mmCIF file of C-alpha atoms in Angstrom:
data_model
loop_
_atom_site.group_PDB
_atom_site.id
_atom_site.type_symbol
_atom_site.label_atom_id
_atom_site.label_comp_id
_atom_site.label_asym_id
_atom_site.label_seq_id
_atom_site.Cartn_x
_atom_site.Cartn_y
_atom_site.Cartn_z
ATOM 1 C CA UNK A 1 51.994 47.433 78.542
ATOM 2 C CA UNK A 2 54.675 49.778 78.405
ATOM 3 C CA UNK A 3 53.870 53.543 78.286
ATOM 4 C CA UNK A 4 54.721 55.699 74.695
ATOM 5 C CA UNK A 5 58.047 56.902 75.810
ATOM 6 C CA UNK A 6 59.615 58.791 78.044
ATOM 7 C CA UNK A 7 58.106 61.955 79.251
ATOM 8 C CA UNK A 8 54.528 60.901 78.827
ATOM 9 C CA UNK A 9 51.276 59.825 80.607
ATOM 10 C CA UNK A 10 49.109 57.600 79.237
ATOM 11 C CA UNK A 11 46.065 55.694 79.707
ATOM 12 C CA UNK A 12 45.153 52.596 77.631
ATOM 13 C CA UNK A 13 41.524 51.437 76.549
ATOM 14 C CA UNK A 14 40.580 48.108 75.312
ATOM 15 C CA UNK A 15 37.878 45.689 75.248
ATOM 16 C CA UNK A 16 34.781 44.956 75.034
ATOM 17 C CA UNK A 17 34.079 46.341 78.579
ATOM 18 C CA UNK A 18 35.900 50.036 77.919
ATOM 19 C CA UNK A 19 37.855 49.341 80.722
ATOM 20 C CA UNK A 20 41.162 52.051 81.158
ATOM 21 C CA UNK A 21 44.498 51.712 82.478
ATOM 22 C CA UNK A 22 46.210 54.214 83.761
ATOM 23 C CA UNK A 23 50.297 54.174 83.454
ATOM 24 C CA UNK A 24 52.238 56.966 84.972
ATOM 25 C CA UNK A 25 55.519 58.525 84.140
ATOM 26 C CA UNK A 26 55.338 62.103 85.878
ATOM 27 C CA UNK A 27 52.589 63.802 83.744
ATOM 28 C CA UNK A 28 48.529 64.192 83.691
ATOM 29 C CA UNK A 29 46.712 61.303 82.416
ATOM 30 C CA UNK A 30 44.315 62.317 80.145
ATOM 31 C CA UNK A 31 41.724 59.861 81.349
ATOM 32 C CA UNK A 32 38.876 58.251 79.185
ATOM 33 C CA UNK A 33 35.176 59.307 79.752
ATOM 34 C CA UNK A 34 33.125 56.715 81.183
ATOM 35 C CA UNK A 35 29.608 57.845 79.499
ATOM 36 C CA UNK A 36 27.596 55.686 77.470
ATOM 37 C CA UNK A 37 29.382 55.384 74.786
ATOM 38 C CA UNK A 38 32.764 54.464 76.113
ATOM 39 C CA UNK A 39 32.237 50.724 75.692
ATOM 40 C CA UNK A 40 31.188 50.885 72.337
ATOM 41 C CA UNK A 41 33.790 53.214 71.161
ATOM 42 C CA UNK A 42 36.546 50.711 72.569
ATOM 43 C CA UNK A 43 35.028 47.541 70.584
ATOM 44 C CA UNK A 44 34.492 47.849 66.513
ATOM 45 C CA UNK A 45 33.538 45.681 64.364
ATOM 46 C CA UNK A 46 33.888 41.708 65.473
ATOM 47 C CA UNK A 47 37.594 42.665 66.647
ATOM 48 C CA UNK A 48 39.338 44.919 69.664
ATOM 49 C CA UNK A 49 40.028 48.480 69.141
ATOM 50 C CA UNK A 50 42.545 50.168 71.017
ATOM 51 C CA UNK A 51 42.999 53.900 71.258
ATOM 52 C CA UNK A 52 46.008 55.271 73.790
ATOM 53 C CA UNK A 53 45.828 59.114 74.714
ATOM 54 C CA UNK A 54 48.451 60.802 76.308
ATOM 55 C CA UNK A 55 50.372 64.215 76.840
ATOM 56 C CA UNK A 56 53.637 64.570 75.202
ATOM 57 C CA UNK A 57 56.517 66.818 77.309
ATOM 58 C CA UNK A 58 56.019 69.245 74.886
ATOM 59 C CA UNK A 59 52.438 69.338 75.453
ATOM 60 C CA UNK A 60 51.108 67.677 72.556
ATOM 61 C CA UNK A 61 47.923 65.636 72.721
ATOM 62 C CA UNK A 62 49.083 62.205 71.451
ATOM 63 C CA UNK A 63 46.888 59.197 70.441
ATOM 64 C CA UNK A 64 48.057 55.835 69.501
ATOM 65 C CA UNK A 65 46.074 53.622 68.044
ATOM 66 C CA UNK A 66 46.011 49.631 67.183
ATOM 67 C CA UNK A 67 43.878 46.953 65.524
ATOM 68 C CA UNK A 68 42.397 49.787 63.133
ATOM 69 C CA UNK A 69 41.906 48.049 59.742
ATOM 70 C CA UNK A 70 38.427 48.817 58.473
ATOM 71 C CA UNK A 71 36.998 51.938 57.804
ATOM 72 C CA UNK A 72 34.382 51.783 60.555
ATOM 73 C CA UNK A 73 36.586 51.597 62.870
ATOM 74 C CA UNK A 74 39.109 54.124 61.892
ATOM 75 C CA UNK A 75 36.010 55.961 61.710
ATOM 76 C CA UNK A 76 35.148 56.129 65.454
ATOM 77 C CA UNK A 77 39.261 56.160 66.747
ATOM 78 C CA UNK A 78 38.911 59.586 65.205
ATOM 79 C CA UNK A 79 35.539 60.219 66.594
ATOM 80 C CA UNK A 80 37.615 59.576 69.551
ATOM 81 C CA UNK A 81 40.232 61.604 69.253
ATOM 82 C CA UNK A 82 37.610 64.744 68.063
ATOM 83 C CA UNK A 83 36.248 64.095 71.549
ATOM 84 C CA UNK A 84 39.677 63.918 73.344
ATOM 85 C CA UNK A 85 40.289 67.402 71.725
ATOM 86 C CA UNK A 86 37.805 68.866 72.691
ATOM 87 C CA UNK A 87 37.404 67.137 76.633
ATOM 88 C CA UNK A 88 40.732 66.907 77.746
ATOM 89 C CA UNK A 89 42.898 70.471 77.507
ATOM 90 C CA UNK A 90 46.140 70.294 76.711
ATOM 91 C CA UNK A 91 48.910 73.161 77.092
ATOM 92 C CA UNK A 92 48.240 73.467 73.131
ATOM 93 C CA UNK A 93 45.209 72.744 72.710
ATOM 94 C CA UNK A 94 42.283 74.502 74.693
ATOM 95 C CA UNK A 95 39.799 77.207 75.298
ATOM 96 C CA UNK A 96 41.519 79.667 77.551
ATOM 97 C CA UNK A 97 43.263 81.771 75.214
ATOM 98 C CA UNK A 98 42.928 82.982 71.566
ATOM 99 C CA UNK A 99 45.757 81.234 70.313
ATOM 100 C CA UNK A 100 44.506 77.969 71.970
ATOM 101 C CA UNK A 101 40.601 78.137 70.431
ATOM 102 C CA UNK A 102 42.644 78.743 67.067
ATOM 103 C CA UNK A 103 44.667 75.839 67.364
ATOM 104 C CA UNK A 104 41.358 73.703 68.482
ATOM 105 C CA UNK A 105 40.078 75.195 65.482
ATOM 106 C CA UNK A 106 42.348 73.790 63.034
ATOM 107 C CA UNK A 107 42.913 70.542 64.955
ATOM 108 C CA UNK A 108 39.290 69.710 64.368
ATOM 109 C CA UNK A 109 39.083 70.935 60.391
ATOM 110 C CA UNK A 110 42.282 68.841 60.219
ATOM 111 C CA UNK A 111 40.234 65.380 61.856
ATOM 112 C CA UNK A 112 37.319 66.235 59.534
ATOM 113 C CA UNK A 113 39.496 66.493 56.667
ATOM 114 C CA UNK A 114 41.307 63.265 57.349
ATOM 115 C CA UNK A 115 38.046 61.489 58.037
ATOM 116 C CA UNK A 116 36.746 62.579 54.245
ATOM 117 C CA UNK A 117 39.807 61.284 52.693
ATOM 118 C CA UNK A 118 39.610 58.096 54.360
ATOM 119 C CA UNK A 119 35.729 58.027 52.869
ATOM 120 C CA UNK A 120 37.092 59.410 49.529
ATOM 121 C CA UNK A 121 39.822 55.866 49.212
ATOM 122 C CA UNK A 122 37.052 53.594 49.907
ATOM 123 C CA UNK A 123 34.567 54.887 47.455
ATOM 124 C CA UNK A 124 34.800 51.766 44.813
ATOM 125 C CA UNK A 125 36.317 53.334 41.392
ATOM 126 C CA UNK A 126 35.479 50.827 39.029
ATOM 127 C CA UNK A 127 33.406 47.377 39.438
ATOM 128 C CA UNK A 128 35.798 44.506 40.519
ATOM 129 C CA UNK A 129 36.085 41.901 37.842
ATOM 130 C CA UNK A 130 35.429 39.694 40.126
ATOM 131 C CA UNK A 131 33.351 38.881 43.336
ATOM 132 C CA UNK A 132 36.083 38.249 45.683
ATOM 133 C CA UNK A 133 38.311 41.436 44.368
ATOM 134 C CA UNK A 134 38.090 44.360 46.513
ATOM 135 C CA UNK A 135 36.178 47.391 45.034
ATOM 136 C CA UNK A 136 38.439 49.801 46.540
ATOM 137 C CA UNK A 137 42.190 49.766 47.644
ATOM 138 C CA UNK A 138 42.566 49.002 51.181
ATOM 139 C CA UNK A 139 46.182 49.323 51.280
ATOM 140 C CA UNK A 140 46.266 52.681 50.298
ATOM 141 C CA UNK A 141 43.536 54.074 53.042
ATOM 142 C CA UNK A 142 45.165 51.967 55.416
ATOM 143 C CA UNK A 143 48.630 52.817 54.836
ATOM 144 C CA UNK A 144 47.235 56.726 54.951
ATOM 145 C CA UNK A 145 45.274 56.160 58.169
ATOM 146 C CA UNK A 146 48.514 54.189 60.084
ATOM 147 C CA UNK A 147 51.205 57.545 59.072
ATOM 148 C CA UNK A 148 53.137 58.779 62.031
ATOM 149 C CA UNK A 149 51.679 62.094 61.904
ATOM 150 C CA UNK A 150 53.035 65.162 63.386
ATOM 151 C CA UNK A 151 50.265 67.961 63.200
ATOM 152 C CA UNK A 152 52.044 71.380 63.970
ATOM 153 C CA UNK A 153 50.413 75.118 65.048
ATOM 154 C CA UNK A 154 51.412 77.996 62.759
ATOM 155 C CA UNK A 155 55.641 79.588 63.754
ATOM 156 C CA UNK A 156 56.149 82.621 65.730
ATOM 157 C CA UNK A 157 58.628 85.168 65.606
ATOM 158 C CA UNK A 158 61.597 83.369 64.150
ATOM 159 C CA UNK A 159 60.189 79.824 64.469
ATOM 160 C CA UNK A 160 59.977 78.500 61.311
ATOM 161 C CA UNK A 161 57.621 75.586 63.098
ATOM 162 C CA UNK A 162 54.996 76.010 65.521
ATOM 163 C CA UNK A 163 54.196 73.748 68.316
ATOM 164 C CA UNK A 164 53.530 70.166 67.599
ATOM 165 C CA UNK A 165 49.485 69.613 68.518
ATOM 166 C CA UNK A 166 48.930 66.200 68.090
ATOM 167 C CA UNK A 167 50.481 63.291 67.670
ATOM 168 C CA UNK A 168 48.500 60.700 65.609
ATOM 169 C CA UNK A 169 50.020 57.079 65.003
ATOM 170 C CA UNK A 170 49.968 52.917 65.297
ATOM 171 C CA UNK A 171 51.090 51.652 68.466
ATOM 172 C CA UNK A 172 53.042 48.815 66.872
ATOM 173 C CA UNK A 173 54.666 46.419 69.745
ATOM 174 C CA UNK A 174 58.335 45.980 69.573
ATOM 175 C CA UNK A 175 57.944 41.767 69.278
ATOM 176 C CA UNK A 176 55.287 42.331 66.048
ATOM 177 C CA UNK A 177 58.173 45.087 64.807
ATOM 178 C CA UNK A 178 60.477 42.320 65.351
ATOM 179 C CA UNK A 179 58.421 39.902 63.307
ATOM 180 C CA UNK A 180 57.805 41.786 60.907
ATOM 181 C CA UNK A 181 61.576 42.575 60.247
ATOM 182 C CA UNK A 182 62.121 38.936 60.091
ATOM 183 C CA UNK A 183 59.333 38.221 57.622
ATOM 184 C CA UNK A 184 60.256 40.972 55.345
ATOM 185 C CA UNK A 185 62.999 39.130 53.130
ATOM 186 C CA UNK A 186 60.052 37.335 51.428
ATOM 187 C CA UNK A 187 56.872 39.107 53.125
ATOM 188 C CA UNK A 188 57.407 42.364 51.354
ATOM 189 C CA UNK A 189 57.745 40.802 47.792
ATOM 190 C CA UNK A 190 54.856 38.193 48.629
ATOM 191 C CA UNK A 191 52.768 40.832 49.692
ATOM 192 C CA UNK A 192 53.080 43.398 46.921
ATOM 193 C CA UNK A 193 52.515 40.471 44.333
ATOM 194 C CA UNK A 194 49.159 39.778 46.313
ATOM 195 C CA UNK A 195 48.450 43.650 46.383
ATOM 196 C CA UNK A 196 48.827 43.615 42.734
ATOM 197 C CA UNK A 197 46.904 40.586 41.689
ATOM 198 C CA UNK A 198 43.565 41.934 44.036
ATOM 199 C CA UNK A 199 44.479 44.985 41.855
ATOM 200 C CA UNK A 200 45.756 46.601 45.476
ATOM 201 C CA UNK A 201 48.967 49.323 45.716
ATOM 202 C CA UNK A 202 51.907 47.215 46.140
ATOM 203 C CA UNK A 203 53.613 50.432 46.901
ATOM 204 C CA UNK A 204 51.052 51.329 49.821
ATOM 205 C CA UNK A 205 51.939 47.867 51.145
ATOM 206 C CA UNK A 206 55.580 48.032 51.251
ATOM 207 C CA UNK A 207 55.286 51.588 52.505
ATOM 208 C CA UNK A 208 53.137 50.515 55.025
ATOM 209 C CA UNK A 209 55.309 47.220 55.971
ATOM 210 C CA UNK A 210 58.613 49.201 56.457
ATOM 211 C CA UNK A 211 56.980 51.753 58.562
ATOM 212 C CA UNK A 212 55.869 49.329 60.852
ATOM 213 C CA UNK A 213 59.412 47.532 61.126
ATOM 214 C CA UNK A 214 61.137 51.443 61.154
ATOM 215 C CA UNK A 215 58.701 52.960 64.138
ATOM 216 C CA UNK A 216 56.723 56.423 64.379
ATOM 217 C CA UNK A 217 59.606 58.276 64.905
ATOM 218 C CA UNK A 218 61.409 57.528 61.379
ATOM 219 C CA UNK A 219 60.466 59.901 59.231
ATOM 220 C CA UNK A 220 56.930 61.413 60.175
ATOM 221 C CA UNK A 221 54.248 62.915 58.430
ATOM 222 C CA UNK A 222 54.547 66.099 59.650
ATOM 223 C CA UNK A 223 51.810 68.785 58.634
ATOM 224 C CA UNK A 224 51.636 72.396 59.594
ATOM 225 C CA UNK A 225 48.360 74.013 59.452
ATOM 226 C CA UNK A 226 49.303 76.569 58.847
ATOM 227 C CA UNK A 227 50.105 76.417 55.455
ATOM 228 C CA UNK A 228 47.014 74.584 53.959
ATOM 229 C CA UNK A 229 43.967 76.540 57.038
ATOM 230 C CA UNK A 230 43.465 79.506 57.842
ATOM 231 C CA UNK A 231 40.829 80.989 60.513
ATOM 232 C CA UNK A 232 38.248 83.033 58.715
ATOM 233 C CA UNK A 233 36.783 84.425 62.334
ATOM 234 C CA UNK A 234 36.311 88.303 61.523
ATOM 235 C CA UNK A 235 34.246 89.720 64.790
ATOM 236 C CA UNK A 236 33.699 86.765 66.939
ATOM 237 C CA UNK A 237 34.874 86.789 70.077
ATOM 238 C CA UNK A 238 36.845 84.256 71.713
ATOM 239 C CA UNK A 239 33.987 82.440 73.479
ATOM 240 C CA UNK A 240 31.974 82.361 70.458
ATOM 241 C CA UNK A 241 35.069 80.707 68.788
ATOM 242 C CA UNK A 242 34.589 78.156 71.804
ATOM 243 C CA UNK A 243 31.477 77.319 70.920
ATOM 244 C CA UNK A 244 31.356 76.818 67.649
ATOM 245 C CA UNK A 245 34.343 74.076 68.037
ATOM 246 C CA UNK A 246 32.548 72.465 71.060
ATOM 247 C CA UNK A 247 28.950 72.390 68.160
ATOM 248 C CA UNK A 248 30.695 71.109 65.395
ATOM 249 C CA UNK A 249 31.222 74.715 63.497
ATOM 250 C CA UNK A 250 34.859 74.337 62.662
ATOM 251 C CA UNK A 251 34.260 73.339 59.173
ATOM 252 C CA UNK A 252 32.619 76.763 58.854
ATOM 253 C CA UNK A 253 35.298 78.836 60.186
ATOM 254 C CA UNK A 254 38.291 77.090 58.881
ATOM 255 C CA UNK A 255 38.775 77.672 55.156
ATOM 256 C CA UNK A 256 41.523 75.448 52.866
ATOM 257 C CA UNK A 257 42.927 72.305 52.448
ATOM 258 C CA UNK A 258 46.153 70.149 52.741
ATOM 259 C CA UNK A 259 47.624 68.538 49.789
ATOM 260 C CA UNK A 260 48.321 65.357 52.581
ATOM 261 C CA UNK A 261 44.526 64.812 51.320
ATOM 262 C CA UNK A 262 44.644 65.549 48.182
ATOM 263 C CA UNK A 263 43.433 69.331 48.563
ATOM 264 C CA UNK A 264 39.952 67.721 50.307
ATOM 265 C CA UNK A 265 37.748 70.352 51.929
ATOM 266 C CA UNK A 266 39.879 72.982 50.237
ATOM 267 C CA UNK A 267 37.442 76.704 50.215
#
């Protein structure tokens, strides 16, 4: 499989058995864990998961993902990901300086956050009318889940933007891209009138549909933390800050909320 583009190192992991490829192009792989739950986190459901991790030039952490559909599933890629953060240093993202604990910080709140949204779409919000009709719309959690997004540090000096820290998106091969631009003439108009008969967003479909055809580099959903976190971390020192985001305490420290998700988690 080709690697993400050019400028990164990636490793790939798929199947049932975990197992990792590694793909160079002149920087670190971030290689995947082998511990007990590395099989398991690379199979969900009855289907194939795939999660790629990489380093981005600019030393984001990115993670590409494919065959995420169900909530389970894009449940444990971002269990994934949390653990990526949090194992594999990046020139962003790590423990070694304040700056890189705060961006850790936020990274995580910003996972957790994304997590409860996805939670929050597939609570049911009325009884179907019928047995067969979904309780909750899929489109919409899954067209939130598959967004290019572009998760950016806080600006210094006279950068309006910070660094980007992580790179979340679908790894969408060029030949389904391809098919999907074919199909689209009568696929995007079949699909929204299905969407709206299983009382579905047609507009999360279409959304979703033209973003696959477009790529993750037309218009991302870029996010800067910036403006919806902030690090509430009076008196602790920097290791302390370390080890409340390797226990799971960056929900405590990280007040606020991003209107991406609707203002979710927002203290």
């Amino acid at each position: 499989r080709a690697a993400l583009s050019s400028g990164r190192r990636v490793v790939w992991a798929a199947g049932p058995a975990g197992s990792v490829q590694t793909e160079s192009q002149g920087w670190r792989p971030l290689a995947i864990s082998h511990g007990p739950d590395a099989a398991s986190a690379s199979t969900l459901d009855a289907g194939e998961h795939r999660l790629r991790i990489g380093e981005s030039a600019a030393g984001a952490l990115v993670a590409q993902h494919s065959m995420v559909f169900t909530l389970g599933a894009q449940k444990q890629a971002i269990e994934q990901v949390r653990r990526r953060v949090l194992d594999q240093p990046t020139q962003h993202l790590h423990t070694r300086s304040l700056e890189g604990v705060h961006n850790t910080l936020l990274v995580l709140r910003f996972l957790h956050d994304f997590e409860g949204r996805l939670e929050q779409l597939a609570e049911p919000v009325e009884p179907a009318e019928a047995e067969d009709l979904p309780s909750y719309d899929r489109w919409s959690a899954l067209e939130l889940f598959c967004r290019p997004w572009v998760v950016i540090g806080r600006g210094q000096g006279r950068r309006k933007w910070g660094a980007e820290l992580l790179r979340l998106e679908e790894h969408v091969p060029l030949s389904l891209r391809i098919l999907c631009a074919a199909l689209s003439p009568w696929g995007i108009p079949l699909g929204s009138l299905l969407a709206w008969v299983t009382v579905q967003s047609p507009g999360a479909f279409c959304r979703l549909h033209l973003r696959r055809i477009a790529g993750p580099r037309v218009a991302p959903c870029r996010v800067r933390l910036d403006r919806g976190y902030r690090v509430e971390a009076d008196g602790l020192s920097m290791e302390a800050l370390a080890r409340a985001a390797a226990t799971g305490g960056a929900c405590d420290l990280v007040r606020g909320g991003l209107p991406q998700f609707g203002g979710i988690g927002a203290a």
